[in-house]
């Protein structure tokens, strides 16, 4: 005897099964749950699709290479670009829906811990000569610290950092320790100091500085010198200030803070692999005290600094409002200012550890054309292509490219900073953690809270957010 | 034709009306079916998914996804930042809607008279809320820049608008009021134009002042329109996001951290879907309680004799 409703359930099951097959066919996922086309002999697809950033990763530089790509590969590279926030949501959505639409995804460092399980591990490709036929990966040419920080992950424990960046290019060493390589770094960003060369070279300024401070005016190399030079150039009546800072609430304030934290001898990553909250110790307090003094006591920054981000600081410097600034990219003074820009690494106190982070090109695990997508990313990140892209402002990730650009002041400063840079902690909810720390930086900078109070509050917030995200903190935290 | 035949011809056979009646009953449903399906897919299903996700440790990017009961709600309800954000959001909604209502009324009354100038004025009112909130946020940020912004320049002041909690709130409320007061005004203009002139003429003959005419004749008849404006704007104000994200990003400190900024961060930057869903469900509950309560209050003023 048939049980009541069995016929209906059977019809529903059939309907669901048919719908599922139709959906799979419609989305092109029929080749398996994790995509296909990994065989080096896979036929060439008619086109590869790449999801990329906009100005944040110099999209124009990559887009200008598309005709050359077509000549080399005989196929099109379709590049879709999105601004930062929209891009993050799009990349996450592509991964969450297991879409095979994009073969290549651009991934920013803070997103990688959450995405790493959905990205194709590259060790098998890197060691297979058959897919390195168009452009070999040449891992050994990538700046070791950049490669290790950007692309080397343990997918089972995303918090772990690769212990020895110097060996990151050795695939066997990487996989031997449970890590893998998840992308090819491109557009390497590091905090670099820019300054008004014309002001520093002005004899009148030099004389005035020497008279006031008893030493020659020079580009500051220590944070103490930096504070003094910033104070010297601060003349509100002339609409001139010493420097910019990014103390507005946002990731930029955290970036400022972690560079100072590393400079004052702390762990610039802020949170250890054991989830110890390393930003809240004496070095953190010292860094915030310095920051507050520069901004709210010495007032060596333009008005509005406690609401400023990357955009405001770049505009302030470009318009001639400040003598120094910090940024990722090369700057350009407004023609009316008529000055000249020089570049240098961020100053040092006990150490130096400018904030850095790099975009990487990764293979979508669900792509149907992985072998060709791999060939595309090794070609796009090859030394020749990176060097060509510097004409449009790309920040290379290869040692050989920086060597070729040795005469360029900006690239020299950037290359040196990348070699010393300190990245972020690897957390799936880094945005929330960064936000909690940015609030502390902002309140300490404006004097709304003392550095100690601000850090204690940040410890509470960070602890709560890490716990909410499922992390188990050590007892001492 | 005999009377009986006429009656039989006039009265349809018994089964026919039943079938026609059934057809009449199912007809509208059939016509509405496509809309209902769309509604189901676009509204009901996401709402149910949201509710389900709020009880799970949902990981859309792969890995575990498990039932966690009320843990997500527990985190949200015991998170002082979340509760603070909710209170800030409520305060923002109350103040901004009240300001828009007051100013909207002040704009609507003179513009309701049908003249050519008023028609042009009414058209101009459309401009602010036709501008994308993100764009108006960026423009306001530039205008308020303490170094080269027009606001400080023309007022001859040196206020760091977005660096202090009070001035940051003034900036945000000004932007919101600028953007949405015209919307309220347009609704109230339509309401004022629907008020019949006779009672106003009678009141004028009886010597009533303009205020008395407005208070006792115009305002009671405007109340349904006020209700529409308040409910629509309240719901929209709860959804405000772009202006806060661009103008202050929740700062200085956490002074302007409204709940949508937190939901955006948790849901769309950390992709902690469970926690974000719990946030959203709680916001939905607050709205579901608030809107009917507001409607009851407004209805009391609309029909004073029944209260």
mmCIF file of C-alpha atoms in Angstrom, chain B residues 35-54 58 60 277 281 284:
data_model
loop_
_atom_site.group_PDB
_atom_site.id
_atom_site.type_symbol
_atom_site.label_atom_id
_atom_site.label_comp_id
_atom_site.label_asym_id
_atom_site.label_seq_id
_atom_site.Cartn_x
_atom_site.Cartn_y
_atom_site.Cartn_z
ATOM 1 C CA UNK B 35 2.919 38.905 -8.846
ATOM 2 C CA UNK B 36 2.506 36.620 -5.866
ATOM 3 C CA UNK B 37 5.233 34.316 -7.144
ATOM 4 C CA UNK B 38 7.594 37.266 -7.604
ATOM 5 C CA UNK B 39 6.664 38.552 -4.149
ATOM 6 C CA UNK B 40 7.288 35.117 -2.686
ATOM 7 C CA UNK B 41 10.679 34.830 -4.328
ATOM 8 C CA UNK B 42 11.801 38.382 -3.691
ATOM 9 C CA UNK B 43 10.387 39.041 -0.238
ATOM 10 C CA UNK B 44 9.050 36.024 1.612
ATOM 11 C CA UNK B 45 11.831 33.592 0.738
ATOM 12 C CA UNK B 46 14.669 36.018 1.633
ATOM 13 C CA UNK B 47 12.864 36.882 4.882
ATOM 14 C CA UNK B 48 12.603 33.200 5.797
ATOM 15 C CA UNK B 49 16.232 32.629 4.795
ATOM 16 C CA UNK B 50 17.227 35.601 6.946
ATOM 17 C CA UNK B 51 15.356 34.129 9.905
ATOM 18 C CA UNK B 52 16.952 30.710 9.377
ATOM 19 C CA UNK B 53 20.427 32.213 8.977
ATOM 20 C CA UNK B 54 20.047 34.134 12.222
ATOM 21 C CA UNK B 58 26.334 30.408 8.461
ATOM 22 C CA UNK B 60 28.701 31.008 2.735
ATOM 23 C CA UNK B 277 20.946 38.247 10.097
ATOM 24 C CA UNK B 281 15.845 40.512 12.361
ATOM 25 C CA UNK B 284 12.872 44.355 11.605
#
